[in-house]
């Protein structure tokens, strides 16, 4: 049928949702058996456009329900309620190696969902759709307060949930690029946890003094949280991704100041000179730079830098000392860090030490390094400029789209359950 | 530091349209724990509105407002949306208040909180509290001020390429420009013009030529994103009279369908709209007051209806019409009017065009769902310029049920008549 369809009804519920909430996309009022494409378009803050689409055939009532009907092709296939978000990819002609990250969390991610006639794969921007709606995806729930923190020399942002409190707290650490990334902390606050997003590689004091922070910086961050009138000082967790795990594990195992209720590490490692300062740790990594490999597309694979896992105890955080529950999230296709091998080694160490009852590991085959909150696209490789380094490279993070997206959804849900069990 | 579990309160979705339902869940309570769930809204007029229900957590320490029973408060029983529709001004508020959002570009904000205990729950700080947003405008809906061809109003356009069906939307005797229903209709896919046709209290002197409304209708019809043969009219109270008059008398406009809430057909043919007030004025002595001194106008309507020449000949209507009325309407005999309309249409063989919805214990102000019930509110009488409290009628629970049920049916009616169906029959 190629007659132009009029009066197509398209709805997305909820039209304003949190980033980790599902939605239902419903197309109604088309001819039975009508072939159509449901399309998502998002222009991110840096100006790049991303799109995703699925091919559907309307049922006998002239309806397509993306949550229940299979996509027959497109950027995702099968029954995928959220495929329109997690399969987003840069539009043709985009610069290679871009990554979608929301820097301003006070405004929503806006996605235009449209319906086009027929099963199409390109040229959407040149056509008029049959219907289109705008969907907002928020990192901040209503009433979440965003508070920039500069006391004690910190470069951080605190997100407080709405309500009188007091709330459990969380220190949120990202990885090697540095910068102050707020979105995960904002989302955690939307789930009732007072979260402090901490820039520890490129904070103002480091940039000014020309040297990396030391343990005291993390102790200050912990104290700021602990002493906040709306935070329960005895219920503070730490969450790290990538290099953030290195810090998290070290603090959890050795710090006399940080008394963590629990810790979450996503795709990181315990391998580091345990008595080393941040600078010495970085040096340790750079010493092994000869182990760097390259993919066929010349992307940098860093995972071997820390392999094989050392047997020398001075080169690994002694996780046998941990006294709080630890959740490890492992993407088995992580090409940037040896998350799999590290998790195996940590498990063994804790079994030997007798504290493995504290350990939970979530293994995700074919998931890559950047396991983030759900429904944002897999970044399999992107341009990466490590903090303190002048060069930009194309880093291979790994992961296969469908498996990685499932991992993000599952890991986030289980992380929230883990935090709820231990903090509430 | 206590090791007690922290209660967790969540409302999904936290941002919603005003006609969408939500789920309120409290978890991590001790089992069998009495709690009160409370909603609070600070209105644009600076009044506070609240509602609350008394609950008891189950053996897993959970309270689900959608599934559990409220044992007291401003609502009882299993009422998923009771925290909204049973809202009322807090103790000590001014009298005769009505809650109406004037700025539809921002959401209504509500605090939903959970407190320990039933009696005296307010004595302590809440255990937890969240903020929710309730919107009249979906994302992407555009709002456009209309000041053209002498017409004053606001046009709301849904997101997307269109074209869309259109609606002319009119409120009642209070006057002014109320945008919220049009904003909501646009959120459901209709280009909707909220029309201002007189200022509050100025009905007597307003320039109410029939032509004003025809022009307004055409502004919608002529809009590049509107399907010109799919424009309907939506009215409440006085707006319903105008709606019926346009459908029956106008030689210029042909609405595709009409929705008339709490309306009547008392409009002397050939008279101008300013003449409507003349009928009311002549029968003003029939206004009664109740024991609270609230004005009851329904007898004025009954008197007017006795005169056949005061009524529109509804047998002449040629489009589907939906009448929504409450049996406890104290402002106008709308059900009696609907009976009379049905009779006229039956006699003319037009019965198939009529759909009637009538609700028990429901008053005059039948608004979009989950709005609080307004049984009696402040009103400026156009004739005397007095500020009175007008009795609209209705009992809260049945009235709220009527709002929820009628809105759903109104949207279905509009979809049926204004959005084409794919069947070949619709192509005629």
XYZ file of N, CA and C in Angstrom, chain B residues 33-272:
720
model
N 2.274 -1.214 59.222
C 2.558 0.124 59.754
C 1.535 1.144 59.249
N 0.878 1.859 60.166
C -0.066 2.889 59.700
C 0.680 4.107 59.181
N 0.349 4.521 57.969
C 0.969 5.711 57.386
C -0.110 6.549 56.709
N 0.218 7.775 56.480
C -0.669 8.667 55.731
C 0.093 9.148 54.506
N -0.525 9.040 53.365
C 0.077 9.574 52.148
C -0.648 10.867 51.818
N 0.123 11.878 51.572
C -0.396 13.252 51.522
C 0.070 13.936 50.253
N -0.809 14.724 49.657
C -0.422 15.525 48.497
C -0.645 16.984 48.842
N 0.237 17.826 48.345
C 0.127 19.264 48.628
C 0.460 20.048 47.375
N -0.373 21.037 47.085
C -0.134 21.875 45.911
C -0.274 23.337 46.305
N 0.680 24.131 45.869
C 0.649 25.570 46.100
C 0.229 26.216 44.789
N -0.969 26.771 44.756
C -1.517 27.217 43.478
C -0.951 28.565 43.046
N -1.230 28.906 41.794
C -0.796 30.186 41.241
C -1.411 31.343 42.029
N -2.591 31.093 42.615
C -3.253 32.115 43.424
C -2.736 32.139 44.853
N -1.709 31.352 45.122
C -1.077 31.307 46.452
C -1.921 30.595 47.500
N -2.859 29.773 47.077
C -3.593 28.958 48.049
C -2.934 27.593 48.137
N -3.203 26.892 49.239
C -2.691 25.534 49.397
C -3.836 24.550 49.291
N -3.638 23.538 48.478
C -4.624 22.474 48.306
C -3.983 21.176 48.750
N -4.770 20.320 49.397
C -4.192 19.058 49.858
C -5.211 17.928 49.797
N -4.655 16.724 49.828
C -5.481 15.521 49.944
C -4.643 14.508 50.715
N -5.281 13.517 51.320
C -4.507 12.479 52.000
C -5.344 11.234 52.217
N -4.634 10.130 52.330
C -5.293 8.853 52.585
C -4.540 8.114 53.680
N -5.278 7.398 54.486
C -4.672 6.605 55.565
C -4.508 5.171 55.098
N -3.298 4.656 55.192
C -3.006 3.297 54.722
C -2.313 2.485 55.792
N -2.275 1.176 55.565
C -1.509 0.277 56.429
C -0.624 -0.587 55.539
N 0.659 -0.630 55.858
C 1.573 -1.388 54.998
C 1.295 -2.878 55.102
N 1.634 -3.608 54.050
C 1.396 -5.059 54.069
C 2.567 -5.780 54.761
N 2.530 -7.110 54.675
C 3.548 -7.861 55.420
C 4.950 -7.678 54.856
N 5.036 -7.117 53.649
C 6.367 -6.831 53.112
C 6.742 -5.354 53.266
N 5.922 -4.655 54.051
C 6.247 -3.254 54.314
C 5.956 -2.313 53.166
N 4.975 -2.741 52.339
C 4.689 -1.930 51.153
C 3.311 -1.312 51.220
N 3.182 -0.120 50.655
C 1.864 0.453 50.410
C 1.814 0.839 48.942
N 0.799 0.355 48.255
C 0.625 0.733 46.863
C -0.728 1.422 46.751
N -0.716 2.711 46.438
C -1.978 3.451 46.399
C -2.899 2.900 45.315
N -2.308 2.350 44.254
C -3.142 1.811 43.166
C -3.870 0.548 43.588
N -3.275 -0.193 44.540
C -3.838 -1.508 44.875
C -4.465 -1.584 46.252
N -4.041 -0.722 47.163
C -4.486 -0.846 48.553
C -5.644 0.101 48.867
N -6.243 -0.124 50.013
C -7.400 0.684 50.425
C -6.964 1.812 51.339
N -7.586 2.981 51.111
C -7.419 4.062 52.068
C -8.517 3.916 53.103
N -8.132 4.015 54.356
C -9.116 3.841 55.432
C -9.675 5.148 55.953
N -9.281 6.239 55.326
C -9.793 7.530 55.782
C -8.956 8.639 55.195
N -9.395 9.860 55.432
C -8.688 10.998 54.859
C -9.644 11.754 53.965
N -9.159 12.285 52.873
C -10.037 13.009 51.955
C -10.675 12.055 50.951
N -10.250 10.796 50.986
C -10.862 9.774 50.142
C -10.693 8.434 50.823
N -11.564 7.489 50.496
C -11.430 6.152 51.082
C -11.547 5.125 49.973
N -11.099 3.921 50.298
C -11.205 2.836 49.334
C -10.013 2.789 48.416
N -10.167 1.973 47.357
C -9.071 1.801 46.411
C -9.185 2.916 45.384
N -8.355 3.903 45.481
C -8.426 5.098 44.643
C -7.034 5.504 44.172
N -6.607 4.965 43.011
C -5.265 5.287 42.524
C -4.987 6.784 42.388
N -6.025 7.557 42.068
C -5.796 8.978 41.828
C -6.451 9.873 42.882
N -6.861 9.270 43.982
C -7.521 10.030 45.047
C -6.706 11.198 45.550
N -5.374 11.066 45.515
C -4.508 12.138 46.009
C -4.616 13.399 45.161
N -5.226 13.287 44.002
C -5.406 14.474 43.174
C -6.865 14.942 43.193
N -7.787 14.016 42.883
C -9.153 14.509 42.711
C -9.831 14.896 44.023
N -9.324 14.368 45.145
C -9.984 14.740 46.398
C -9.326 15.947 47.061
N -8.457 16.621 46.338
C -7.790 17.801 46.909
C -8.804 18.879 47.242
N -8.506 19.576 48.330
C -9.364 20.685 48.719
C -8.485 21.730 49.397
N -8.983 22.963 49.496
C -8.145 23.990 50.133
C -7.863 23.609 51.578
N -6.667 23.879 52.041
C -6.311 23.551 53.431
C -7.137 24.388 54.382
N -7.210 23.907 55.631
C -7.970 24.600 56.664
C -7.505 26.033 56.776
N -8.479 26.958 56.886
C -8.095 28.357 57.026
C -7.990 29.086 55.705
N -8.251 28.399 54.590
C -8.157 29.063 53.287
C -9.358 29.970 53.056
N -9.218 30.810 52.072
C -10.335 31.647 51.628
C -11.451 30.743 51.127
N -12.676 31.320 51.078
C -13.822 30.498 50.672
C -14.065 30.527 49.172
N -14.747 29.491 48.699
C -15.222 29.511 47.313
C -14.129 29.408 46.267
N -13.004 28.759 46.610
C -11.872 28.716 45.685
C -12.078 27.704 44.566
N -11.458 28.017 43.442
C -11.465 27.089 42.312
C -10.025 26.982 41.843
N -9.587 25.812 41.487
C -8.195 25.612 41.075
C -8.147 25.529 39.554
N -7.541 26.532 38.939
C -7.451 26.547 37.477
C -6.069 27.039 37.101
N -5.380 26.289 36.266
C -4.024 26.691 35.864
C -4.133 27.728 34.762
N -3.552 28.876 34.991
C -3.603 29.923 33.978
C -2.385 29.844 33.057
N -1.210 29.591 33.629
C -0.008 29.472 32.813
C 0.218 27.999 32.499
N -0.123 27.613 31.279
C -0.027 26.188 30.930
C 1.351 25.794 30.424
N 2.252 26.770 30.334
C 3.597 26.437 29.859
C 4.455 25.839 30.960
N 3.976 25.925 32.194
C 4.692 25.306 33.313
C 3.786 24.234 33.909
N 4.384 23.265 34.591
C 3.535 22.213 35.148
C 2.941 22.612 36.500
N 1.915 21.872 36.920
C 1.458 21.972 38.309
C 2.428 21.120 39.123
N 2.905 21.651 40.217
C 3.837 20.907 41.065
C 3.087 20.406 42.288
N 3.304 19.153 42.598
C 2.682 18.599 43.807
C 3.726 17.907 44.646
N 3.654 18.097 45.953
C 4.497 17.330 46.864
C 3.697 16.115 47.297
N 4.236 14.949 47.089
C 3.596 13.735 47.599
C 4.483 13.247 48.732
N 3.901 13.077 49.912
C 4.693 12.709 51.092
C 4.067 11.533 51.805
N 4.917 10.838 52.547
C 4.393 9.773 53.410
C 4.757 10.116 54.846
N 3.757 10.055 55.705
C 3.916 10.365 57.120
C 3.623 9.114 57.922
N 4.203 9.082 59.116
C 3.860 8.049 60.083
C 2.473 8.345 60.615
N 1.724 7.324 60.939
C 0.448 7.450 61.657
C -0.703 7.946 60.808
N -1.877 7.831 61.414
C -3.090 8.357 60.813
C -3.468 9.639 61.542
N -3.943 9.490 62.802
C -4.321 10.692 63.544
C -3.086 11.506 63.861
N -3.230 12.796 63.720
C -2.116 13.672 64.075
C -0.884 13.464 63.221
N -1.064 13.006 61.997
C 0.123 12.708 61.171
C 0.958 13.944 60.893
N 0.306 15.114 60.915
C 1.044 16.333 60.579
C 2.019 16.789 61.661
N 1.949 16.181 62.833
C 2.784 16.656 63.938
C 4.269 16.449 63.700
N 4.600 15.533 62.811
C 6.015 15.263 62.565
C 6.365 15.507 61.113
N 7.660 15.617 60.875
C 8.115 15.754 59.487
C 7.780 14.462 58.742
N 7.565 14.558 57.430
C 7.271 13.328 56.685
C 8.466 12.377 56.682
N 8.174 11.094 56.464
C 9.235 10.090 56.347
C 9.974 10.273 55.031
N 9.251 10.651 54.018
C 9.841 10.856 52.688
C 8.892 11.703 51.870
N 9.433 12.328 50.859
C 8.615 13.227 50.050
C 9.194 13.306 48.651
N 8.347 13.320 47.656
C 8.827 13.524 46.288
C 8.016 14.635 45.655
N 8.558 15.161 44.591
C 7.882 16.214 43.863
C 7.434 15.643 42.533
N 6.204 15.929 42.134
C 5.769 15.481 40.810
C 5.290 16.674 39.999
N 5.375 16.501 38.684
C 4.912 17.520 37.763
C 3.688 17.007 37.009
N 2.679 17.861 36.880
C 1.488 17.495 36.095
C 1.344 18.569 35.023
N 1.386 18.159 33.780
C 1.430 19.089 32.655
C 0.130 19.094 31.852
N -0.228 20.298 31.378
C -1.311 20.395 30.404
C -0.750 20.294 28.983
N 0.525 20.649 28.837
C 1.127 20.637 27.504
C 2.122 19.503 27.376
N 1.925 18.641 26.372
C 2.914 17.605 26.094
C 4.142 18.270 25.481
N 5.316 17.610 25.516
C 6.488 18.214 24.882
C 6.216 18.450 23.402
N 6.673 19.550 22.882
C 6.510 19.815 21.458
C 5.225 20.529 21.083
N 4.265 20.623 22.000
C 3.031 21.371 21.701
C 3.394 22.848 21.635
N 2.886 23.530 20.606
C 3.209 24.948 20.472
C 2.023 25.818 20.895
N 2.323 26.914 21.541
C 1.296 27.835 22.009
C 1.438 29.136 21.243
N 0.339 29.582 20.612
C 0.405 30.790 19.792
C -0.718 31.750 20.181
N -0.359 32.974 20.537
C -1.368 34.001 20.839
C -2.093 34.352 19.552
N -3.411 34.402 19.632
C -4.197 34.779 18.454
C -4.861 36.125 18.707
N -4.504 37.066 17.874
C -5.187 38.367 17.917
C -5.376 38.732 16.455
N -6.333 38.125 15.803
C -6.504 38.445 14.389
C -7.973 38.446 14.037
N -8.319 39.213 13.044
C -9.696 39.359 12.576
C -10.655 39.690 13.729
N -10.114 40.388 14.739
C -10.935 40.775 15.877
C -11.125 39.693 16.922
N -10.526 38.531 16.681
C -10.714 37.403 17.602
C -9.561 37.334 18.603
N -9.912 37.049 19.860
C -8.873 36.931 20.900
C -8.869 35.499 21.431
N -7.693 34.882 21.425
C -7.625 33.528 21.963
C -6.200 33.012 21.927
N -6.050 31.729 22.233
C -4.741 31.088 22.167
C -4.887 29.783 21.400
N -4.001 29.600 20.461
C -4.035 28.395 19.632
C -2.948 27.427 20.092
N -3.300 26.167 20.233
C -2.322 25.151 20.599
C -2.202 24.156 19.456
N -0.960 23.893 19.060
C -0.717 23.017 17.909
C 0.114 21.809 18.356
N -0.346 20.596 18.042
C 0.421 19.406 18.441
C 1.768 19.365 17.720
N 2.720 18.569 18.256
C 3.991 18.398 17.553
C 3.773 17.524 16.326
N 4.663 17.615 15.380
C 4.563 16.763 14.189
C 4.173 17.586 12.977
N 4.245 16.949 11.806
C 4.001 17.688 10.565
C 2.528 18.047 10.349
N 1.631 17.292 10.979
C 0.224 17.505 10.672
C -0.060 16.944 9.293
N -1.177 17.334 8.651
C -2.187 18.206 9.254
C -3.021 17.489 10.309
N -3.656 18.270 11.143
C -4.407 17.744 12.274
C -5.866 18.162 12.196
N -6.734 17.428 12.875
C -8.087 17.950 13.049
C -8.045 19.149 14.006
N -9.107 19.966 13.968
C -9.103 21.172 14.790
C -10.304 21.254 15.708
N -10.191 22.116 16.706
C -11.289 22.332 17.651
C -11.365 23.792 18.034
N -12.601 24.284 18.164
C -12.835 25.587 18.766
C -13.305 25.300 20.179
N -12.642 25.854 21.170
C -12.872 25.472 22.565
C -13.362 26.656 23.387
N -14.555 26.500 23.973
C -15.132 27.633 24.708
C -15.592 27.267 26.106
N -15.208 28.118 27.049
C -15.657 27.951 28.431
C -16.945 28.744 28.634
N -17.314 28.982 29.893
C -18.653 29.465 30.189
C -18.757 30.879 30.722
N -19.766 31.050 31.565
C -20.184 32.375 31.989
C -19.208 33.149 32.855
N -18.131 32.541 33.255
C -17.149 33.256 34.060
C -16.282 34.181 33.214
N -16.216 33.889 31.920
C -15.443 34.761 31.035
C -13.940 34.572 31.124
N -13.220 35.407 30.420
C -11.774 35.355 30.441
C -11.216 34.368 29.425
N -9.918 34.115 29.520
C -9.257 33.214 28.572
C -8.653 32.055 29.363
N -9.275 30.885 29.244
C -8.789 29.693 29.928
C -8.172 28.768 28.880
N -6.889 28.493 29.034
C -6.165 27.774 27.988
C -6.026 26.278 28.256
N -6.256 25.862 29.488
C -5.776 24.532 29.854
C -6.426 23.371 29.117
N -7.711 23.488 28.824
C -8.324 22.356 28.122
C -7.826 22.261 26.686
N -7.637 23.411 26.052
C -7.100 23.404 24.686
C -5.683 22.860 24.648
N -4.883 23.224 25.657
C -3.512 22.723 25.708
C -3.539 21.197 25.803
N -4.442 20.689 26.612
C -4.552 19.239 26.792
C -5.061 18.571 25.518
N -6.023 19.207 24.859
C -6.532 18.636 23.600
C -5.437 18.604 22.543
N -4.606 19.626 22.506
C -3.476 19.621 21.560
C -2.507 18.504 21.905
N -2.357 18.220 23.187
C -1.489 17.124 23.608
C -2.047 15.787 23.148
N -3.331 15.787 22.771
C -3.949 14.569 22.246
C -4.106 14.620 20.731
N -3.474 15.592 20.081
C -3.424 15.596 18.621
C -4.413 16.492 17.905
N -5.015 17.464 18.603
C -5.958 18.377 17.955
C -5.395 19.793 17.991
N -5.505 20.521 16.888
C -5.189 21.955 16.926
C -6.384 22.592 17.624
N -6.154 23.239 18.746
C -7.286 23.719 19.528
C -7.160 25.197 19.856
N -8.247 25.942 19.591
C -8.266 27.381 19.867
C -9.090 27.638 21.114
N -8.398 28.078 22.172
C -9.101 28.497 23.387
C -9.566 29.924 23.118
N -10.883 30.117 23.164
C -11.420 31.411 22.749
C -11.813 32.279 23.933
N -11.411 33.526 23.883
C -11.891 34.482 24.871
C -13.035 35.239 24.215
N -14.195 35.254 24.832
C -15.270 36.004 24.198
C -15.903 37.068 25.070
N -15.533 37.086 26.357
C -15.824 38.278 27.150
C -14.951 38.233 28.384
N -14.763 39.413 28.986
C -13.956 39.469 30.215
C -14.848 39.136 31.394
N -14.241 38.640 32.477
C -15.061 38.264 33.634
C -15.960 39.409 34.074
N -17.234 39.105 34.268
C -18.182 40.118 34.726
C -18.684 41.040 33.638
N -18.203 40.867 32.414
C -18.535 41.833 31.361
C -19.469 41.279 30.304
N -20.189 40.213 30.641
C -21.024 39.569 29.628
C -22.075 40.515 29.046
N -22.621 41.395 29.936
C -23.692 42.295 29.459
C -23.238 43.174 28.312
N -22.022 43.653 28.447
C -21.589 44.672 27.498
C -20.673 44.110 26.414
N -20.410 42.823 26.494
C -19.471 42.272 25.518
C -20.053 42.315 24.120
N -19.164 42.459 23.198
C -19.564 42.495 21.797
C -19.650 41.057 21.313
N -20.838 40.503 21.399
C -20.957 39.067 21.139
C -21.721 38.761 19.875
N -21.262 39.294 18.809
C -21.891 38.961 17.534
C -21.601 37.505 17.193
N -22.589 36.872 16.616
C -22.476 35.489 16.174
C -21.242 35.329 15.291
N -21.051 36.331 14.511
C -19.970 36.381 13.549
C -18.596 36.203 14.210
N -18.478 36.668 15.460
C -17.208 36.535 16.205
C -16.814 35.069 16.287
N -17.796 34.240 16.600
C -17.509 32.814 16.786
C -17.269 32.114 15.448
N -17.981 32.590 14.428
C -17.761 31.999 13.099
C -16.354 32.313 12.618
N -15.914 33.536 12.885
C -14.549 33.920 12.498
C -13.527 33.077 13.252
N -13.799 32.882 14.535
C -12.883 32.068 15.352
C -12.795 30.651 14.795
N -13.921 30.100 14.456
C -13.957 28.751 13.873
C -13.127 28.708 12.599
N -13.280 29.746 11.782
C -12.542 29.776 10.514
C -11.051 29.977 10.692
N -10.677 30.652 11.762
C -9.243 30.789 12.025
C -8.624 29.403 12.204
N -9.368 28.526 12.887
C -8.883 27.148 13.052
C -8.912 26.442 11.707
N -10.034 26.545 11.055
C -10.242 25.828 9.787
C -9.211 26.226 8.734
N -8.866 27.508 8.710
C -7.962 28.020 7.674
C -6.495 27.818 8.010
N -6.199 27.339 9.196
C -4.793 27.191 9.590
C -4.121 26.148 8.705
N -2.909 26.446 8.206
C -2.237 25.513 7.278
C -2.030 24.108 7.838
N -2.012 23.959 9.154
C -1.815 22.623 9.712
C -3.118 21.953 10.146
N -4.245 22.529 9.709
C -5.532 21.941 10.087
C -6.222 21.367 8.868
N -6.849 20.218 9.041
C -7.666 19.628 7.982
C -9.011 20.353 8.004
N -9.308 21.130 6.977
C -10.459 22.042 7.039
C -11.813 21.363 7.224
N -11.925 20.102 6.833
C -13.223 19.442 6.994
C -13.303 18.633 8.278
N -12.316 18.804 9.121
C -12.312 18.070 10.383
C -12.116 19.024 11.546
N -13.026 19.989 11.650
C -12.956 20.931 12.762
C -14.231 20.789 13.574
N -14.060 20.547 14.868
C -15.216 20.386 15.745
C -15.304 21.554 16.711
N -16.358 21.532 17.532
C -16.517 22.586 18.532
C -16.722 21.947 19.892
N -16.094 22.524 20.891
C -16.115 21.994 22.255
C -16.550 23.122 23.176
N -17.609 22.904 23.948
C -18.047 23.969 24.840
C -18.454 23.448 26.197
N -18.385 24.341 27.180
C -18.896 24.016 28.509
C -19.801 25.158 28.937
N -20.964 24.808 29.469
C -21.891 25.797 30.020
C -22.287 26.813 28.948
N -22.031 28.075 29.172
C -22.389 29.078 28.154
C -21.718 28.730 26.822
N -20.519 28.198 26.900
C -19.809 27.779 25.687
C -20.570 26.707 24.926
N -21.314 25.872 25.647
C -22.124 24.844 24.986
C -23.275 25.464 24.209
N -23.861 26.517 24.770
C -24.960 27.195 24.073
C -24.434 27.717 22.739
N -23.277 28.353 22.816
C -22.671 28.888 21.591
C -22.407 27.755 20.607
N -21.919 26.647 21.127
C -21.602 25.488 20.285
C -22.847 25.025 19.540
N -23.916 24.847 20.284
C -25.143 24.350 19.654
C -25.689 25.374 18.671
N -25.597 26.642 19.046
C -26.098 27.690 18.150
C -25.338 27.685 16.823
N -24.031 27.532 16.910
C -23.228 27.494 15.677
C -23.599 26.283 14.837
N -23.794 25.156 15.497
C -24.092 23.931 14.753
C -25.444 24.022 14.061
N -26.389 24.687 14.725
C -27.763 24.719 14.211
C -28.026 25.906 13.296
N -27.529 27.075 13.716
C -27.936 28.322 13.042
C -26.942 28.855 12.019
N -25.674 28.493 12.161
C -24.692 29.176 11.320
C -24.770 28.732 9.870
N -24.720 29.710 8.981
C -24.677 29.378 7.556
C -23.232 29.362 7.068
N -22.324 29.774 7.946
C -20.927 29.909 7.531
C -20.079 28.733 7.984
N -20.349 28.245 9.181
C -19.487 27.162 9.672
C -20.247 25.839 9.737
N -19.491 24.766 9.484
C -20.052 23.416 9.539
C -19.135 22.575 10.420
N -19.411 22.515 11.718
C -18.539 21.694 12.553
C -18.701 20.228 12.186
N -17.616 19.503 12.304
C -17.654 18.072 12.010
C -18.346 17.308 13.138
N -18.197 17.836 14.359
C -18.866 17.244 15.520
C -18.825 18.257 16.659
N -19.663 18.029 17.678
C -19.718 18.952 18.816
C -19.677 18.199 20.134
N -18.973 18.778 21.093
C -19.000 18.257 22.461
C -19.543 19.368 23.345
N -20.627 19.075 24.065
C -21.244 20.091 24.928
C -21.336 19.569 26.346
N -20.560 20.197 27.222
C -20.584 19.812 28.625
C -21.469 20.808 29.371
N -22.356 20.266 30.183
C -23.205 21.097 31.055
C -23.825 22.243 30.283
N -24.376 21.875 29.147
C -24.909 22.936 28.303
C -26.414 22.912 28.233
N -26.906 23.778 27.414
C -28.341 23.785 27.161
C -28.593 24.465 25.829
N -29.803 24.357 25.353
C -30.144 24.839 24.020
C -31.023 26.094 24.089
N -30.911 26.822 25.204
C -31.721 28.038 25.367
C -31.059 29.212 24.679
N -31.362 29.361 23.438
C -30.816 30.467 22.671
C -31.867 30.862 21.661
N -32.550 31.948 21.937
C -33.644 32.330 21.049
C -33.147 32.520 19.628
N -33.753 31.810 18.680
C -33.292 31.904 17.291
C -33.418 33.331 16.779
N -32.464 33.723 16.021
C -32.513 35.061 15.454
C -31.982 36.121 16.399
N -31.861 35.771 17.668
C -31.318 36.772 18.597
C -29.796 36.707 18.549
N -29.168 37.775 18.979
C -27.714 37.729 19.069
C -27.348 37.063 20.389
